Tab-separated table of C-alpha atoms in Angstrom:
chain	number	residue	atom	x	y	z
Z	8	MET	CA	13.602	-7.889	-8.299
Z	9	GLY	CA	13.769	-4.134	-9.031
Z	10	MET	CA	12.619	-1.400	-6.726
Z	11	THR	CA	8.868	-1.370	-6.171
Z	12	GLN	CA	7.588	2.196	-6.269
Z	13	ALA	CA	5.695	2.746	-3.018
Z	14	PRO	CA	2.132	3.874	-3.718
Z	15	SER	CA	1.072	7.239	-2.292
Z	16	SER	CA	-1.143	5.386	0.197
Z	17	SER	CA	1.848	3.537	1.675
Z	18	ARG	CA	2.222	3.464	5.466
Z	19	PRO	CA	5.882	3.493	6.493
Z	20	LEU	CA	6.579	2.617	10.126
Z	21	ARG	CA	9.429	3.188	12.569
Z	22	VAL	CA	9.602	0.417	15.155
Z	23	THR	CA	11.371	0.800	18.498
Z	24	ARG	CA	12.004	-1.727	21.258
Z	25	ALA	CA	8.968	-3.036	23.159
Z	26	PRO	CA	8.594	-0.869	26.303
Z	27	ALA	CA	7.633	-3.820	28.561
Z	28	PRO	CA	6.969	-7.594	28.485
Z	29	LEU	CA	4.014	-8.707	26.365
Z	30	ALA	CA	1.151	-10.120	28.434
Z	31	GLY	CA	-2.479	-11.158	27.898
Z	32	THR	CA	-4.771	-13.433	25.915
Z	33	VAL	CA	-5.639	-12.786	22.261
Z	34	ALA	CA	-7.295	-14.556	19.326
Z	35	VAL	CA	-5.774	-14.174	15.881
Z	36	PRO	CA	-7.918	-13.826	12.725
Z	37	GLY	CA	-9.380	-16.911	11.054
Z	38	ASP	CA	-7.205	-19.190	8.953
Z	39	LYS	CA	-6.798	-17.758	5.468
Z	40	SER	CA	-6.426	-21.116	3.669
Z	41	ILE	CA	-9.575	-22.493	5.319
Z	42	SER	CA	-11.535	-19.253	4.763
Z	43	HIS	CA	-10.873	-19.294	0.986
Z	44	ARG	CA	-11.916	-22.940	0.772
Z	45	ALA	CA	-15.039	-22.479	2.918
Z	46	LEU	CA	-16.352	-19.840	0.494
Z	47	MET	CA	-15.443	-21.803	-2.646
Z	48	PHE	CA	-16.717	-25.203	-1.534
Z	49	SER	CA	-19.967	-23.864	-0.052
Z	50	ALA	CA	-20.595	-22.115	-3.402
Z	51	LEU	CA	-20.309	-25.542	-5.086
Z	52	ALA	CA	-22.574	-27.251	-2.529
Z	53	GLU	CA	-26.372	-27.450	-2.458
Z	54	GLY	CA	-28.136	-25.540	0.311
Z	55	GLU	CA	-26.996	-22.823	2.704
Z	56	THR	CA	-23.695	-22.981	4.589
Z	57	ARG	CA	-23.029	-20.783	7.641
Z	58	ILE	CA	-19.378	-19.818	8.170
Z	59	ILE	CA	-18.242	-18.683	11.633
Z	60	GLY	CA	-14.888	-16.937	12.138
Z	61	LEU	CA	-14.189	-16.218	8.459
Z	62	LEU	CA	-11.042	-14.146	7.967
Z	63	GLU	CA	-12.289	-10.775	6.721
Z	64	GLY	CA	-9.011	-9.758	5.102
Z	65	GLU	CA	-8.915	-8.380	1.582
Z	66	ASP	CA	-7.656	-11.664	0.055
Z	67	VAL	CA	-10.659	-13.617	1.339
Z	68	LEU	CA	-13.138	-10.864	0.450
Z	69	ARG	CA	-11.852	-11.139	-3.157
Z	70	THR	CA	-12.778	-14.829	-3.093
Z	71	ALA	CA	-16.259	-13.939	-1.781
Z	72	ASP	CA	-16.663	-11.425	-4.647
Z	73	ALA	CA	-15.493	-13.989	-7.211
Z	74	MET	CA	-17.934	-16.662	-5.980
Z	75	ARG	CA	-20.755	-14.079	-6.064
Z	76	ALA	CA	-19.782	-13.251	-9.658
Z	77	LEU	CA	-20.082	-16.995	-10.426
Z	78	GLY	CA	-23.650	-17.112	-9.102
Z	79	ALA	CA	-23.428	-17.988	-5.391
Z	80	HIS	CA	-25.524	-15.914	-2.974
Z	81	ILE	CA	-23.217	-14.668	-0.183
Z	82	THR	CA	-24.168	-12.388	2.732
Z	83	ARG	CA	-22.756	-11.443	6.135
Z	84	ASP	CA	-25.138	-11.014	9.080
Z	85	GLU	CA	-24.829	-8.540	11.966
Z	86	ASN	CA	-23.147	-11.190	14.164
Z	87	GLY	CA	-20.280	-11.555	11.702
Z	88	ARG	CA	-21.495	-14.924	10.398
Z	89	TRP	CA	-21.375	-15.506	6.659
Z	90	HIS	CA	-24.168	-17.267	4.769
Z	91	VAL	CA	-23.503	-18.931	1.412
Z	92	ARG	CA	-26.286	-20.346	-0.730
Z	93	GLY	CA	-24.486	-22.608	-3.177
Z	94	ARG	CA	-25.214	-23.315	-6.825
Z	95	GLY	CA	-24.501	-27.037	-6.756
Z	96	LEU	CA	-21.613	-28.707	-8.555
Z	97	GLY	CA	-21.311	-27.823	-12.257
Z	98	ALA	CA	-23.958	-25.086	-12.013
Z	99	LEU	CA	-21.823	-21.957	-11.635
Z	100	THR	CA	-22.752	-19.156	-14.058
Z	101	GLU	CA	-20.426	-17.311	-16.407
Z	102	PRO	CA	-19.118	-14.075	-14.811
Z	103	SER	CA	-20.055	-10.835	-16.564
Z	104	ASP	CA	-16.732	-9.152	-15.788
Z	105	VAL	CA	-13.073	-9.907	-15.058
Z	106	LEU	CA	-12.473	-11.649	-11.700
Z	107	ASP	CA	-9.960	-9.566	-9.723
Z	108	MET	CA	-8.148	-11.745	-7.159
Z	109	GLY	CA	-6.182	-8.852	-5.629
Z	110	ASN	CA	-3.033	-10.141	-3.919
Z	111	SER	CA	-4.218	-13.704	-3.373
Z	112	GLY	CA	-2.219	-16.461	-5.045
Z	113	THR	CA	-4.272	-19.079	-3.183
Z	114	ALA	CA	-7.563	-17.740	-4.524
Z	115	ALA	CA	-6.254	-17.437	-8.080
Z	116	ARG	CA	-4.764	-20.943	-8.177
Z	117	LEU	CA	-7.672	-22.750	-6.499
Z	118	LEU	CA	-10.256	-20.915	-8.563
Z	119	SER	CA	-8.389	-21.945	-11.749
Z	120	GLY	CA	-9.299	-25.544	-10.940
Z	121	ILE	CA	-12.971	-24.716	-10.496
Z	122	LEU	CA	-13.119	-22.548	-13.656
Z	123	ALA	CA	-11.302	-25.146	-15.792
Z	124	SER	CA	-14.034	-27.701	-15.105
Z	125	HIS	CA	-17.093	-25.526	-15.801
Z	126	GLY	CA	-18.144	-24.893	-19.413
Z	127	MET	CA	-17.709	-21.147	-19.499
Z	128	MET	CA	-15.327	-18.362	-20.366
Z	129	SER	CA	-13.686	-16.318	-17.592
Z	130	VAL	CA	-10.766	-13.932	-17.133
Z	131	MET	CA	-8.771	-13.570	-13.917
Z	132	THR	CA	-6.426	-10.763	-12.934
Z	133	GLY	CA	-4.833	-9.445	-9.739
Z	134	ASP	CA	-2.725	-6.651	-8.299
Z	135	ALA	CA	0.799	-5.815	-9.499
Z	136	SER	CA	2.357	-8.411	-7.174
Z	137	LEU	CA	-0.006	-11.238	-8.195
Z	138	ARG	CA	0.374	-10.416	-11.894
Z	139	ARG	CA	4.106	-11.115	-11.516
Z	140	ARG	CA	3.568	-14.587	-10.036
Z	141	PRO	CA	3.758	-17.624	-12.344
Z	142	MET	CA	0.559	-19.633	-12.877
Z	143	LYS	CA	2.022	-22.211	-15.254
Z	144	ARG	CA	2.469	-24.869	-12.603
Z	145	VAL	CA	-1.317	-24.818	-12.162
Z	146	THR	CA	-2.436	-24.272	-15.759
Z	147	ASP	CA	-0.138	-27.003	-17.170
Z	148	PRO	CA	-1.807	-29.876	-15.264
Z	149	LEU	CA	-5.283	-28.295	-15.577
Z	150	ALA	CA	-4.988	-28.248	-19.383
Z	151	GLY	CA	-5.398	-32.034	-19.116
Z	152	THR	CA	-9.099	-31.489	-18.312
Z	153	GLY	CA	-9.606	-30.124	-21.821
Z	154	ALA	CA	-9.750	-26.496	-20.658
Z	155	THR	CA	-7.811	-23.821	-22.581
Z	156	PHE	CA	-5.717	-21.104	-20.954
Z	157	LEU	CA	-4.418	-17.885	-22.491
Z	158	ALA	CA	-1.911	-16.025	-20.359
Z	159	ARG	CA	0.858	-13.485	-20.589
Z	160	GLU	CA	4.494	-14.565	-21.027
Z	161	GLY	CA	5.557	-17.059	-18.329
Z	162	GLY	CA	1.934	-18.042	-17.680
Z	163	ARG	CA	1.209	-14.819	-15.796
Z	164	LEU	CA	-2.094	-13.036	-15.125
Z	165	PRO	CA	-4.309	-11.737	-16.635
Z	166	LEU	CA	-5.424	-15.253	-17.530
Z	167	ALA	CA	-8.310	-16.171	-19.837
Z	168	ILE	CA	-9.897	-19.579	-19.189
Z	169	GLN	CA	-12.229	-21.465	-21.491
Z	170	GLY	CA	-13.527	-24.166	-19.182
Z	171	ASN	CA	-14.727	-27.614	-20.217
Z	172	ALA	CA	-18.256	-28.651	-19.183
Z	173	THR	CA	-17.288	-32.348	-19.416
Z	174	PRO	CA	-13.735	-32.277	-18.023
Z	175	ALA	CA	-11.492	-35.322	-18.097
Z	176	PRO	CA	-10.317	-36.579	-14.679
Z	177	LEU	CA	-6.634	-35.889	-13.998
Z	178	ASP	CA	-3.850	-38.205	-12.875
Z	179	TYR	CA	-1.007	-35.934	-11.850
Z	180	ARG	CA	2.251	-36.250	-9.963
Z	181	LEU	CA	3.396	-32.921	-8.520
Z	182	PRO	CA	7.019	-32.174	-9.470
Z	183	VAL	CA	7.312	-29.837	-6.441
Z	184	ALA	CA	5.219	-30.036	-3.263
Z	185	SER	CA	2.475	-27.384	-3.462
Z	186	ALA	CA	-0.851	-27.429	-1.642
Z	187	GLN	CA	-2.210	-24.879	-4.117
Z	188	VAL	CA	-1.438	-26.960	-7.199
Z	189	LYS	CA	-2.751	-30.123	-5.508
Z	190	SER	CA	-5.960	-28.314	-4.543
Z	191	ALA	CA	-6.465	-26.876	-8.040
Z	192	VAL	CA	-6.229	-30.388	-9.531
Z	193	LEU	CA	-8.652	-31.841	-6.946
Z	194	LEU	CA	-11.137	-29.005	-7.508
Z	195	ALA	CA	-11.043	-29.596	-11.267
Z	196	GLY	CA	-11.716	-33.274	-10.531
Z	197	LEU	CA	-14.915	-32.522	-8.620
Z	198	ASN	CA	-16.836	-31.943	-11.835
Z	199	ALA	CA	-15.120	-34.753	-13.793
Z	200	ALA	CA	-16.654	-38.223	-14.105
Z	201	GLY	CA	-14.370	-40.916	-12.650
Z	202	GLU	CA	-11.428	-40.758	-10.284
Z	203	THR	CA	-8.947	-37.880	-10.036
Z	204	ARG	CA	-5.567	-38.895	-8.620
Z	205	VAL	CA	-2.821	-36.610	-7.312
Z	206	GLU	CA	0.553	-37.746	-6.045
Z	207	GLU	CA	2.668	-35.352	-3.957
Z	208	PRO	CA	6.368	-35.983	-3.191
Z	209	VAL	CA	5.954	-34.804	0.421
Z	210	PRO	CA	2.706	-34.156	2.301
Z	211	THR	CA	1.433	-30.558	2.034
Z	212	ARG	CA	-1.401	-28.890	3.949
Z	213	ASP	CA	-4.555	-30.962	3.503
Z	214	HIS	CA	-7.319	-28.418	4.189
Z	215	THR	CA	-8.838	-29.163	0.778
Z	216	GLU	CA	-9.106	-32.890	1.518
Z	217	ASN	CA	-10.510	-32.294	5.032
Z	218	MET	CA	-13.113	-29.784	3.886
Z	219	LEU	CA	-14.186	-31.727	0.794
Z	220	ARG	CA	-14.970	-34.650	3.134
Z	221	HIS	CA	-16.824	-32.245	5.434
Z	222	PHE	CA	-19.078	-31.311	2.459
Z	223	GLY	CA	-19.618	-34.969	1.476
Z	224	ALA	CA	-16.965	-35.813	-1.124
Z	225	GLN	CA	-15.112	-39.142	-1.093
Z	226	VAL	CA	-11.386	-38.499	-0.659
Z	227	ALA	CA	-8.936	-41.316	0.055
Z	228	VAL	CA	-5.307	-40.739	1.039
Z	229	GLU	CA	-2.480	-43.275	1.093
Z	230	GLU	CA	1.174	-42.869	2.024
Z	231	THR	CA	3.822	-43.788	-0.584
Z	232	PRO	CA	6.961	-45.749	0.392
Z	233	GLU	CA	9.034	-42.627	-0.467
Z	234	GLY	CA	7.200	-40.553	2.151
Z	235	GLY	CA	4.754	-38.813	-0.170
Z	236	ARG	CA	0.994	-39.167	-0.509
Z	237	ILE	CA	-1.510	-40.256	-3.145
Z	238	ILE	CA	-4.902	-38.559	-2.974
Z	239	ARG	CA	-7.885	-40.041	-4.829
Z	240	LEU	CA	-11.110	-38.106	-5.330
Z	241	GLN	CA	-14.317	-39.659	-6.690
Z	242	GLY	CA	-15.719	-37.228	-9.258
Z	243	LYS	CA	-19.262	-35.823	-9.352
Z	244	PRO	CA	-19.888	-36.060	-5.579
Z	245	HIS	CA	-23.115	-34.717	-4.109
Z	246	LEU	CA	-21.816	-31.733	-2.107
Z	247	ILE	CA	-24.242	-30.686	0.637
Z	248	ALA	CA	-24.071	-27.454	2.679
Z	249	ARG	CA	-22.396	-27.949	6.077
Z	250	ASP	CA	-21.595	-25.241	8.616
Z	251	VAL	CA	-17.905	-24.346	8.978
Z	252	THR	CA	-16.113	-22.867	12.006
Z	253	VAL	CA	-12.794	-21.399	10.871
Z	254	PRO	CA	-9.919	-21.815	13.379
Z	255	GLY	CA	-7.364	-19.065	14.057
Z	256	ASP	CA	-4.614	-18.964	11.423
Z	257	PRO	CA	-1.371	-20.618	12.640
Z	258	SER	CA	0.580	-18.501	10.140
Z	259	SER	CA	-0.813	-15.350	11.786
Z	260	ALA	CA	-0.330	-16.765	15.301
Z	261	ALA	CA	3.358	-17.222	14.378
Z	262	PHE	CA	4.085	-13.478	14.635
Z	263	VAL	CA	2.478	-13.085	18.067
Z	264	LEU	CA	4.147	-16.305	19.198
Z	265	VAL	CA	7.670	-15.237	18.180
Z	266	ALA	CA	7.152	-11.759	19.661
Z	267	ALA	CA	6.253	-13.375	23.006
Z	268	LEU	CA	9.307	-15.660	22.829
Z	269	LEU	CA	11.741	-12.808	22.119
Z	270	VAL	CA	10.488	-9.897	24.258
Z	271	ALA	CA	11.949	-10.555	27.736
Z	272	GLY	CA	9.487	-11.510	30.470
Z	273	SER	CA	6.510	-12.043	28.116
Z	274	ASP	CA	3.641	-14.440	28.930
Z	275	VAL	CA	0.898	-14.708	26.281
Z	276	VAL	CA	-1.999	-17.031	25.409
Z	277	ILE	CA	-3.214	-17.262	21.785
Z	278	SER	CA	-6.619	-18.954	21.783
Z	279	ASN	CA	-8.369	-21.102	19.160
Z	280	VAL	CA	-5.416	-21.724	16.800
Z	281	GLY	CA	-5.579	-24.322	14.003
Z	282	LEU	CA	-3.194	-27.203	14.763
Z	283	ASN	CA	-3.267	-29.110	11.482
Z	284	PRO	CA	-0.037	-31.167	11.652
Z	285	LEU	CA	0.780	-30.145	8.070
Z	286	ARG	CA	0.822	-26.485	9.197
Z	287	THR	CA	2.629	-26.638	12.531
Z	288	GLY	CA	6.248	-27.122	11.440
Z	289	LEU	CA	7.071	-23.769	13.040
Z	290	PHE	CA	5.802	-24.899	16.462
Z	291	THR	CA	7.952	-28.045	16.239
Z	292	THR	CA	10.989	-26.004	15.172
Z	293	LEU	CA	10.623	-23.392	17.926
Z	294	ARG	CA	10.344	-26.147	20.529
Z	295	GLU	CA	13.593	-27.633	19.179
Z	296	MET	CA	15.117	-24.183	19.757
Z	297	GLY	CA	14.010	-24.273	23.407
Z	298	ALA	CA	10.730	-22.334	23.204
Z	299	ARG	CA	8.421	-22.546	26.202
Z	300	LEU	CA	5.283	-23.335	24.228
Z	301	ASP	CA	2.378	-25.363	25.624
Z	302	ILE	CA	-0.754	-26.415	23.740
Z	303	THR	CA	-3.950	-26.705	25.799
Z	304	ASN	CA	-7.683	-27.247	25.235
Z	305	GLU	CA	-7.204	-29.383	22.089
Z	306	ARG	CA	-10.376	-30.145	20.076
Z	307	THR	CA	-11.707	-30.667	16.503
Z	308	GLU	CA	-13.684	-28.110	14.427
Z	309	GLY	CA	-14.928	-28.880	10.889
Z	310	GLY	CA	-12.418	-31.694	10.427
Z	311	GLU	CA	-9.504	-29.558	11.698
Z	312	PRO	CA	-7.606	-29.865	15.035
Z	313	VAL	CA	-7.674	-26.699	17.189
Z	314	GLY	CA	-6.131	-25.608	20.513
Z	315	ASP	CA	-4.760	-22.731	22.611
Z	316	LEU	CA	-1.048	-21.759	22.657
Z	317	HIS	CA	0.563	-20.656	25.927
Z	318	VAL	CA	3.907	-18.939	25.229
Z	319	GLN	CA	6.551	-17.552	27.575
Z	320	ALA	CA	9.729	-15.634	26.769
Z	321	SER	CA	12.536	-18.127	26.157
Z	322	SER	CA	16.228	-18.252	25.524
Z	323	LEU	CA	16.557	-19.814	22.055
Z	324	GLN	CA	19.328	-21.954	20.535
Z	325	ALA	CA	20.168	-22.290	16.837
Z	326	VAL	CA	18.332	-24.941	14.823
Z	327	ASP	CA	18.891	-27.080	11.726
Z	328	VAL	CA	15.546	-27.315	9.897
Z	329	PRO	CA	15.268	-30.343	7.562
Z	330	ALA	CA	14.076	-29.731	3.995
Z	331	GLU	CA	11.122	-32.114	4.391
Z	332	ARG	CA	9.643	-29.805	7.038
Z	333	ALA	CA	9.465	-26.875	4.587
Z	334	PRO	CA	5.932	-27.543	3.247
Z	335	SER	CA	4.483	-27.469	6.786
Z	336	MET	CA	5.933	-24.013	7.504
Z	337	ILE	CA	6.610	-22.431	4.114
Z	338	ASP	CA	5.007	-19.110	5.133
Z	339	GLU	CA	6.803	-19.007	8.489
Z	340	TYR	CA	10.428	-18.803	7.331
Z	341	PRO	CA	10.687	-14.978	7.493
Z	342	ILE	CA	9.498	-14.879	11.125
Z	343	LEU	CA	11.562	-17.982	11.997
Z	344	ALA	CA	14.553	-16.151	10.485
Z	345	VAL	CA	13.987	-13.350	13.029
Z	346	ALA	CA	13.907	-15.935	15.863
Z	347	ALA	CA	17.108	-17.545	14.520
Z	348	ALA	CA	18.781	-14.114	14.301
Z	349	PHE	CA	17.935	-13.556	17.987
Z	350	ALA	CA	19.069	-17.063	19.032
Z	351	THR	CA	22.499	-18.317	20.085
Z	352	GLY	CA	24.494	-20.199	17.427
Z	353	ILE	CA	24.297	-20.746	13.650
Z	354	SER	CA	20.975	-21.926	12.163
Z	355	ARG	CA	20.446	-23.621	8.815
Z	356	PHE	CA	17.111	-23.792	6.982
Z	357	ARG	CA	17.472	-26.550	4.383
Z	358	GLY	CA	15.733	-26.750	0.993
Z	359	VAL	CA	13.882	-23.441	0.984
Z	360	GLU	CA	13.851	-22.967	-2.814
Z	361	GLU	CA	10.020	-22.661	-2.773
Z	362	LEU	CA	10.494	-19.245	-1.105
Z	363	ARG	CA	11.799	-17.839	-4.378
Z	364	VAL	CA	8.285	-17.967	-5.933
Z	365	LYS	CA	6.222	-16.448	-3.096
Z	366	GLU	CA	4.690	-12.916	-3.021
Z	367	SER	CA	8.222	-11.614	-3.523
Z	368	ASP	CA	11.438	-13.587	-3.894
Z	369	ARG	CA	10.950	-14.212	-0.191
Z	370	LEU	CA	14.376	-15.805	0.219
Z	371	ALA	CA	16.215	-12.718	-1.101
Z	372	SER	CA	13.895	-10.411	0.845
Z	373	THR	CA	14.417	-12.317	4.110
Z	374	VAL	CA	18.190	-12.151	3.637
Z	375	ALA	CA	17.948	-8.386	3.000
Z	376	LEU	CA	15.723	-7.908	6.073
Z	377	LEU	CA	18.379	-9.476	8.322
Z	378	GLU	CA	21.509	-8.109	6.621
Z	379	LYS	CA	20.249	-4.500	6.704
Z	380	ASN	CA	19.744	-4.869	10.445
Z	381	GLY	CA	23.220	-6.182	11.181
Z	382	VAL	CA	22.575	-9.948	11.111
Z	383	ARG	CA	24.982	-12.104	9.056
Z	384	THR	CA	23.453	-14.628	6.666
Z	385	LYS	CA	24.577	-16.874	3.844
Z	386	VAL	CA	22.644	-18.597	1.059
Z	387	ASP	CA	24.250	-21.959	0.309
Z	388	GLY	CA	22.477	-23.535	-2.694
Z	389	ASP	CA	18.869	-23.894	-1.498
Z	390	ASP	CA	19.803	-23.504	2.176
Z	391	LEU	CA	19.642	-20.328	4.253
Z	392	ILE	CA	22.250	-19.947	7.020
Z	393	ILE	CA	21.711	-17.398	9.822
Z	394	TYR	CA	24.339	-16.358	12.348
Z	395	GLY	CA	22.544	-15.781	15.669
Z	396	THR	CA	23.281	-12.664	17.731
Z	397	GLN	CA	22.548	-14.047	21.230
Z	398	GLY	CA	19.707	-11.584	21.701
Z	399	ALA	CA	21.694	-8.608	20.391
Z	400	ILE	CA	20.220	-7.796	16.956
Z	401	PRO	CA	21.762	-4.412	15.998
Z	402	GLY	CA	18.778	-3.110	13.965
Z	403	GLY	CA	18.952	0.396	12.523
Z	404	GLY	CA	18.112	-0.669	8.969
Z	405	THR	CA	15.359	0.131	6.493
Z	406	VAL	CA	13.366	-2.882	5.291
Z	407	GLU	CA	11.940	-3.016	1.762
Z	408	THR	CA	8.823	-5.165	1.949
Z	409	HIS	CA	8.047	-5.505	-1.803
Z	410	MET	CA	4.315	-5.540	-0.872
Z	411	ASP	CA	4.855	-8.805	1.053
Z	412	HIS	CA	2.720	-8.820	4.223
Z	413	ARG	CA	4.768	-11.536	5.968
Z	414	LEU	CA	8.017	-9.628	5.471
Z	415	ALA	CA	6.434	-6.472	6.858
Z	416	MET	CA	5.176	-8.302	9.958
Z	417	SER	CA	8.514	-10.101	10.444
Z	418	ALA	CA	10.344	-6.756	10.261
Z	419	SER	CA	7.968	-5.299	12.857
Z	420	ILE	CA	8.752	-8.121	15.323
Z	421	LEU	CA	12.500	-7.735	14.703
Z	422	GLY	CA	12.101	-4.052	15.541
Z	423	LEU	CA	10.577	-4.896	18.945
Z	424	VAL	CA	13.842	-6.539	20.073
Z	425	ALA	CA	16.568	-4.768	18.023
Z	426	LYS	CA	18.979	-2.320	19.728
Z	427	ASN	CA	18.248	0.467	17.212
Z	428	PRO	CA	14.928	1.461	15.591
Z	429	VAL	CA	13.924	-0.381	12.426
Z	430	GLU	CA	12.291	1.465	9.499
Z	431	ILE	CA	9.744	-0.408	7.368
Z	432	ASP	CA	8.993	1.129	3.960
Z	433	ASP	CA	5.309	0.122	3.916
Z	434	THR	CA	2.854	-1.695	6.208
Z	435	ALA	CA	-0.400	-0.775	4.407
Z	436	PHE	CA	-1.014	-4.260	2.976
Z	437	ILE	CA	-0.670	-6.203	6.276
Z	438	ASP	CA	-4.460	-5.996	6.601
Z	439	THR	CA	-4.859	-8.231	3.535
Z	440	SER	CA	-3.939	-11.217	5.685
Z	441	PHE	CA	-4.016	-10.017	9.317
Z	442	PRO	CA	-6.677	-7.335	9.906
Z	443	GLY	CA	-5.984	-5.396	13.126
Z	444	TYR	CA	-2.394	-6.660	13.450
Z	445	PHE	CA	-0.880	-3.594	15.180
Z	446	PRO	CA	-3.818	-2.981	17.584
Z	447	LEU	CA	-3.755	-6.668	18.596
Z	448	LEU	CA	-0.028	-6.567	19.441
Z	449	ASN	CA	-0.444	-3.207	21.162
Z	450	SER	CA	-3.163	-4.735	23.361
Z	451	LEU	CA	-0.374	-7.027	24.660
Z	452	GLY	CA	1.946	-4.053	25.236
Z	453	ALA	CA	4.066	-3.932	22.044
Z	454	GLY	CA	3.913	-0.121	21.819
Z	455	PHE	CA	3.790	0.257	18.001
Z	456	ALA	CA	3.349	3.915	17.031
Z	457	ALA	CA	-0.072	4.605	15.521
């Protein structure tokens, strides 16, 4: 990818070593995946849903705006609770303007499924980063509903959708594991008479299935002999408003967690974190590396497992991450790469080709992040190999983030433990997924410059 011209509002940052161990108890923002779905599904339900703990990052606020534009009544009260009065399934109204999804691939892909199965015309766009991301792997299966899509070359946004008021149910086998594509197909199936069936080669995060059940849909899941899953959704369910409590985002907790593991002497508790087993591959992997990580106070909220993470600084060993674990930690590879760079020995992340189609080519960007800061890496086919430094990351490099919030946060954690200061070209967009990121880490003693 070419150089991205930094906007004038960019916020470069110079990160130096943490002045002291990190200590304290914090809660990370609400889970982004669950927040998007809570807004969308409550807009399709009858009655008023209250949402507690919604992530108020820009990505999720774009989803709230889009659902308002489609006729749902959405407000936030003074206690930070969100109230959604839904339209009922099939009753969304045609938007009067283009739906701008900002930086959110999740919102754009999931909403495609909803728009394809409502008889109206809509146009979706996004920011420069989202307009570069391919949508074909969603629009191809969704065309089977009878909806029509008009996009730019490569299936890119802006995307015009002529939905079908009487959509056909889909029977689709995912060529590549993707929770977003699976969810888009299931959402299109909500308004289709009959059964929608999706087969995934390996299990991906199942927040859509859990929350659809929470709102009253019939969703059955069976394992395939090859280790995948078949999901069956009965169309035209009666979706009824149900309150949702959003757990803390495990993908956001990952940055605080790795910081606490790497900064010597740290002892941190991260409360109320979502523990969906299809999202916690990173926790499993870090434990294999020797992380002192305990999970306490386990419970269930809105169909999702939740608990508190107690983390202490640990001496980490290299790890070999199997390809089949990738879907459960696809967003965590950049921060895991920082942990592997700090560890002792040579790590291998297998089958990470999905990283090439994230916000940036996240594989190339992760390699550049490490290489520019003195860490040796190698890409071998679809595997990433990282040569650990035994806690002696040289640092001293400048990291190009390509408007990718997870790269920016990963670079900031690397800077806390590198020998020399690390320059990050821009941190302005971190708030899209993790509002208050720097103040939260500073409350633990990270010492980021304002």
